[in-house]
mmCIF file of C-alpha atoms in Angstrom:
data_model
loop_
_atom_site.group_PDB
_atom_site.id
_atom_site.type_symbol
_atom_site.label_atom_id
_atom_site.label_comp_id
_atom_site.label_asym_id
_atom_site.label_seq_id
_atom_site.Cartn_x
_atom_site.Cartn_y
_atom_site.Cartn_z
ATOM 1 C CA MET A 6 0.000 0.000 0.000
ATOM 2 C CA LEU A 7 2.870 2.379 0.720
ATOM 3 C CA LEU A 8 6.625 2.401 0.191
ATOM 4 C CA HIS A 9 8.680 5.277 1.534
ATOM 5 C CA THR A 10 12.305 6.140 2.210
ATOM 6 C CA ARG A 11 14.385 8.839 3.856
ATOM 7 C CA VAL A 12 16.557 11.401 2.106
ATOM 8 C CA PHE A 13 19.149 13.330 4.093
ATOM 9 C CA GLY A 14 18.473 17.055 4.455
ATOM 10 C CA LYS A 15 15.803 19.128 2.737
ATOM 11 C CA TYR A 16 14.413 17.458 -0.388
ATOM 12 C CA ASN A 17 12.780 19.243 -3.326
ATOM 13 C CA GLY A 18 12.214 16.315 -5.698
ATOM 14 C CA PRO A 19 8.992 15.292 -7.442
ATOM 15 C CA GLU A 20 7.998 12.591 -4.916
ATOM 16 C CA GLU A 21 5.245 13.111 -2.357
ATOM 17 C CA ILE A 22 6.741 14.298 0.956
ATOM 18 C CA MET A 23 5.532 12.280 3.936
ATOM 19 C CA SER A 24 7.327 14.228 6.677
ATOM 20 C CA THR A 25 10.241 16.605 7.174
ATOM 21 C CA THR A 26 12.674 16.809 10.092
ATOM 22 C CA ALA A 27 15.823 18.801 10.778
ATOM 23 C CA ASN A 28 17.939 15.905 9.482
ATOM 24 C CA PHE A 29 15.956 14.138 6.749
ATOM 25 C CA THR A 30 12.899 14.172 4.504
ATOM 26 C CA GLU A 31 10.669 11.097 4.236
ATOM 27 C CA ILE A 32 9.271 10.640 0.728
ATOM 28 C CA ASN A 33 6.712 8.335 -0.888
ATOM 29 C CA VAL A 34 8.365 6.253 -3.641
ATOM 30 C CA LEU A 35 5.602 3.694 -4.263
ATOM 31 C CA GLU A 36 4.865 5.108 -7.719
ATOM 32 C CA ASN A 37 8.250 3.789 -8.870
ATOM 33 C CA TYR A 38 7.225 0.207 -8.101
ATOM 34 C CA ALA A 39 3.439 -0.233 -8.321
ATOM 35 C CA PRO A 40 0.252 1.326 -9.735
ATOM 36 C CA VAL A 41 -0.974 4.079 -7.427
ATOM 37 C CA ALA A 42 -3.898 6.453 -7.017
ATOM 38 C CA THR A 43 -4.657 9.403 -4.771
ATOM 39 C CA GLY A 44 -6.894 8.746 -1.803
ATOM 40 C CA SER A 45 -8.811 11.809 -0.588
ATOM 41 C CA VAL A 46 -10.438 12.293 2.818
ATOM 42 C CA LYS A 47 -12.714 15.100 4.005
ATOM 43 C CA VAL A 48 -13.277 15.608 7.716
ATOM 44 C CA VAL A 49 -16.428 17.407 8.882
ATOM 45 C CA ASP A 50 -18.071 18.110 12.241
ATOM 46 C CA GLY A 51 -21.536 17.172 13.391
ATOM 47 C CA ASN A 52 -22.977 20.114 11.426
ATOM 48 C CA ASN A 53 -21.252 18.973 8.210
ATOM 49 C CA GLN A 54 -18.766 21.831 8.385
ATOM 50 C CA PRO A 55 -15.169 21.179 7.311
ATOM 51 C CA VAL A 56 -12.674 20.644 10.120
ATOM 52 C CA ALA A 57 -9.197 22.108 9.606
ATOM 53 C CA GLY A 58 -6.174 20.790 11.481
ATOM 54 C CA ALA A 59 -7.597 17.332 12.159
ATOM 55 C CA ASP A 60 -5.139 14.429 12.354
ATOM 56 C CA VAL A 61 -5.938 11.736 9.800
ATOM 57 C CA GLN A 62 -4.270 8.327 10.031
ATOM 58 C CA PHE A 63 -4.203 6.038 7.005
ATOM 59 C CA GLN A 64 -3.981 2.502 8.374
ATOM 60 C CA ILE A 65 -3.408 -0.977 6.939
ATOM 61 C CA TYR A 66 -4.533 -4.293 8.394
ATOM 62 C CA ASN A 67 -1.454 -6.024 9.742
ATOM 63 C CA GLY A 68 -1.016 -8.631 12.482
ATOM 64 C CA ALA A 69 -4.718 -8.722 13.408
ATOM 65 C CA SER A 70 -4.773 -4.971 13.977
ATOM 66 C CA PHE A 71 -4.724 -1.705 12.059
ATOM 67 C CA PHE A 72 -1.335 -0.009 11.785
ATOM 68 C CA PRO A 73 -0.903 3.644 10.688
ATOM 69 C CA VAL A 74 1.418 3.984 7.693
ATOM 70 C CA ALA A 75 0.901 7.708 7.175
ATOM 71 C CA THR A 76 -0.605 10.654 9.028
ATOM 72 C CA ARG A 77 -1.955 13.768 7.387
ATOM 73 C CA THR A 78 -3.399 17.051 8.692
ATOM 74 C CA THR A 79 -6.499 18.468 7.080
ATOM 75 C CA ALA A 80 -6.362 21.768 5.192
ATOM 76 C CA PRO A 81 -8.793 24.674 5.827
ATOM 77 C CA ASP A 82 -11.348 22.930 3.605
ATOM 78 C CA GLY A 83 -11.139 19.819 5.792
ATOM 79 C CA THR A 84 -9.404 17.653 3.193
ATOM 80 C CA CYS A 85 -6.133 15.748 2.923
ATOM 81 C CA GLN A 86 -4.708 13.297 0.405
ATOM 82 C CA LEU A 87 -2.332 10.350 0.186
ATOM 83 C CA SER A 88 -0.857 8.556 -2.804
ATOM 84 C CA ALA A 89 -1.124 4.805 -2.182
ATOM 85 C CA GLY A 90 -1.676 1.427 -3.794
ATOM 86 C CA LYS A 91 -5.086 0.693 -5.292
ATOM 87 C CA GLY A 92 -6.592 -1.096 -2.325
ATOM 88 C CA ASP A 93 -8.477 -0.513 0.922
ATOM 89 C CA LEU A 94 -7.274 1.569 3.856
ATOM 90 C CA PHE A 95 -8.835 2.111 7.252
ATOM 91 C CA VAL A 96 -8.889 5.827 8.071
ATOM 92 C CA TRP A 97 -9.045 7.306 11.556
ATOM 93 C CA ALA A 98 -9.487 11.036 12.220
ATOM 94 C CA ASP A 99 -9.542 13.038 15.429
ATOM 95 C CA LYS A 100 -9.430 16.574 16.800
ATOM 96 C CA ASP A 101 -10.325 18.219 20.085
ATOM 97 C CA GLY A 102 -11.560 14.990 21.648
ATOM 98 C CA LYS A 103 -13.834 14.055 18.747
ATOM 99 C CA THR A 104 -13.134 11.075 16.494
ATOM 100 C CA GLY A 105 -14.427 9.362 13.381
ATOM 101 C CA CYS A 106 -13.377 6.543 11.077
ATOM 102 C CA GLY A 107 -14.174 4.761 7.822
ATOM 103 C CA LYS A 108 -12.834 2.690 4.935
ATOM 104 C CA LEU A 109 -11.203 4.315 1.923
ATOM 105 C CA SER A 110 -10.867 2.314 -1.308
ATOM 106 C CA VAL A 111 -7.950 4.015 -3.049
ATOM 107 C CA GLY A 112 -8.435 4.107 -6.809
ATOM 108 C CA LYS A 113 -12.171 3.461 -6.422
ATOM 109 C CA ASP A 114 -13.640 6.014 -4.003
ATOM 110 C CA HIS A 115 -13.625 9.633 -5.117
ATOM 111 C CA GLN A 116 -13.494 10.852 -1.529
ATOM 112 C CA LEU A 117 -14.170 9.488 1.936
ATOM 113 C CA THR A 118 -16.074 11.790 4.308
ATOM 114 C CA ILE A 119 -15.478 11.281 8.020
ATOM 115 C CA VAL A 120 -17.691 12.890 10.620
ATOM 116 C CA LEU A 121 -16.110 13.777 13.956
ATOM 117 C CA ASP A 122 -19.088 12.885 16.107
ATOM 118 C CA LYS A 123 -17.774 10.295 18.576
ATOM 119 C CA GLU A 124 -15.996 10.433 21.910
ATOM 120 C CA PRO A 125 -12.670 8.542 22.214
ATOM 121 C CA ASP A 126 -14.240 5.855 24.421
ATOM 122 C CA THR A 127 -17.274 5.306 22.169
ATOM 123 C CA MET A 128 -17.722 1.647 21.221
ATOM 124 C CA VAL A 129 -18.187 1.205 17.457
ATOM 125 C CA SER A 130 -18.892 -2.041 15.638
ATOM 126 C CA PHE A 131 -19.300 -2.597 11.898
ATOM 127 C CA ASP A 132 -18.495 -5.159 9.203
ATOM 128 C CA MET A 133 -15.736 -4.270 6.791
ATOM 129 C CA ASP A 134 -13.910 -6.135 4.028
ATOM 130 C CA ILE A 135 -10.303 -5.059 3.449
ATOM 131 C CA ILE A 136 -9.127 -5.707 -0.113
ATOM 132 C CA PRO A 137 -5.360 -5.423 -0.735
ATOM 133 C CA PRO A 138 -3.980 -3.915 -3.962
ATOM 134 C CA VAL A 139 -3.880 -6.227 -6.982
ATOM 135 C CA ASP A 140 -0.479 -7.303 -8.266
ATOM 136 C CA GLY A 141 1.003 -4.855 -10.706
ATOM 137 C CA THR A 142 4.357 -3.858 -12.092
ATOM 138 C CA ILE A 143 5.825 -0.636 -13.384
ATOM 139 C CA VAL A 144 7.888 -1.072 -16.519
ATOM 140 C CA THR A 145 10.871 1.269 -16.480
ATOM 141 C CA GLU A 146 12.696 1.890 -19.745
ATOM 142 C CA VAL A 147 16.429 2.419 -19.359
ATOM 143 C CA THR A 148 18.462 3.845 -22.223
ATOM 144 C CA GLU A 149 21.998 2.787 -23.067
ATOM 145 C CA GLU A 150 23.219 6.210 -21.974
ATOM 146 C CA GLN A 151 21.562 5.747 -18.570
ATOM 147 C CA LYS A 152 23.105 2.278 -18.220
ATOM 148 C CA ALA A 153 26.545 3.711 -19.016
ATOM 149 C CA ALA A 154 26.076 6.557 -16.523
ATOM 150 C CA ASN A 155 25.007 4.084 -13.846
ATOM 151 C CA ALA A 156 28.054 1.914 -14.548
ATOM 152 C CA LEU A 157 30.284 4.956 -13.995
ATOM 153 C CA ARG A 158 28.572 5.700 -10.699
ATOM 154 C CA LEU A 159 29.012 2.097 -9.550
ATOM 155 C CA ALA A 160 32.709 2.232 -10.487
ATOM 156 C CA GLU A 161 33.077 5.495 -8.542
ATOM 157 C CA GLU A 162 31.365 3.939 -5.521
ATOM 158 C CA ASP A 163 33.712 0.942 -5.684
ATOM 159 C CA ALA A 164 36.719 3.264 -5.882
ATOM 160 C CA ILE A 165 35.559 5.279 -2.848
ATOM 161 C CA CYS A 166 34.889 2.094 -0.894
ATOM 162 C CA GLY A 167 38.246 0.621 -1.892
ATOM 163 C CA ALA A 168 40.094 3.766 -0.851
ATOM 164 C CA TYR A 169 38.429 3.641 2.557
ATOM 165 C CA VAL A 170 39.113 -0.074 3.061
ATOM 166 C CA ALA A 171 42.780 0.598 2.208
ATOM 167 C CA THR A 172 43.015 2.692 5.396
ATOM 168 C CA PHE A 173 42.075 -0.294 7.589
ATOM 169 C CA CYS A 174 44.648 -1.940 9.796
ATOM 170 C CA ASP A 175 46.813 -4.646 8.201
ATOM 171 C CA PRO A 176 49.246 -7.129 9.820
ATOM 172 C CA GLU A 177 52.172 -4.749 9.352
ATOM 173 C CA LYS A 178 50.412 -1.857 11.093
ATOM 174 C CA ALA A 179 49.279 -4.142 13.898
ATOM 175 C CA GLU A 180 52.802 -5.493 14.430
ATOM 176 C CA GLU A 181 54.247 -1.981 14.458
ATOM 177 C CA LEU A 182 51.759 -0.829 17.102
ATOM 178 C CA SER A 183 52.337 -3.965 19.197
ATOM 179 C CA LYS A 184 56.073 -3.311 19.296
ATOM 180 C CA GLU A 185 55.525 0.342 20.137
ATOM 181 C CA LEU A 186 53.266 -0.460 23.074
ATOM 182 C CA GLY A 187 54.882 -3.727 24.119
ATOM 183 C CA ILE A 188 51.697 -5.793 23.860
ATOM 184 C CA ASP A 189 50.777 -9.202 22.480
ATOM 185 C CA ASP A 190 51.061 -8.787 18.717
ATOM 186 C CA LEU A 191 48.674 -11.645 17.856
ATOM 187 C CA ARG A 192 45.871 -10.431 20.115
ATOM 188 C CA ALA A 193 46.382 -6.848 19.007
ATOM 189 C CA ALA A 194 46.303 -7.831 15.347
ATOM 190 C CA ASP A 195 43.059 -9.749 15.855
ATOM 191 C CA TYR A 196 41.286 -6.816 17.521
ATOM 192 C CA LEU A 197 42.669 -4.137 15.243
ATOM 193 C CA MET A 198 41.970 -5.932 11.971
ATOM 194 C CA SER A 199 38.525 -7.161 13.029
ATOM 195 C CA SER A 200 37.429 -3.658 13.946
ATOM 196 C CA ARG A 201 37.735 -2.553 10.309
ATOM 197 C CA GLY A 202 37.126 1.203 10.144
ATOM 198 C CA ASN A 203 37.181 1.591 13.942
ATOM 199 C CA TRP A 204 40.775 0.459 14.390
ATOM 200 C CA GLN A 205 42.060 3.986 14.949
ATOM 201 C CA ASP A 206 39.786 4.306 17.989
ATOM 202 C CA ILE A 207 41.114 1.033 19.418
ATOM 203 C CA LYS A 208 44.650 2.193 18.715
ATOM 204 C CA SER A 209 43.959 5.435 20.590
ATOM 205 C CA THR A 210 42.445 3.504 23.512
ATOM 206 C CA LEU A 211 45.419 1.149 23.722
ATOM 207 C CA LYS A 212 47.866 4.066 23.712
ATOM 208 C CA GLY A 213 45.887 5.871 26.389
ATOM 209 C CA TYR A 214 45.749 2.762 28.559
ATOM 210 C CA THR A 215 49.492 2.187 28.129
ATOM 211 C CA ARG A 216 50.247 5.769 29.197
ATOM 212 C CA TYR A 217 47.928 5.391 32.202
ATOM 213 C CA MET A 218 49.579 2.183 33.348
ATOM 214 C CA ALA A 219 53.020 3.730 32.936
ATOM 215 C CA LYS A 220 52.051 6.547 35.299
ATOM 216 C CA GLN A 221 50.833 4.056 37.910
ATOM 217 C CA GLN A 222 54.209 2.359 38.137
#
């Protein structure tokens, strides 16, 4: 029903933005993998007037319960939208101690209207069939130029990774440090080489410990 990922920093791409924080932007990428449609919800009060600022949870049935996959806030006209797979979602809305709920069939229903006319502890019972999205695939055409550009990026990634791995501790570096500190070279080599990119921190710790012990003597 929904597939999203996080992008570091502020993101201004074409994908639907799910949420924004100081460190990352969460975006909806489902359209890249499956057929989607826009599900629209309108929240009204008991007098059928639009409710702005209501929290609307779009939920899927998972593990014998409904789990929220996205939360939206209604606009001044009481509406909010979500791009999702063409299937059924359970929608829960609330504001100022009033709640309401209903089923939204994305790709089928034009708009679901939810009335905030219930208290949080109100018992509600109704029958509801939840239909998941049908199988579908998105065919993506890739040109030869795009394949070549991707190959260059992969080669660059491998080069960056290789350059970083080359800074890891090797047997020679481990032996040199062991002699400098007067410690067991085999044990030191095992710890330093197994720590991969963290070996400099272990090296610093070992040197600090050696200096400390020297002062105690």
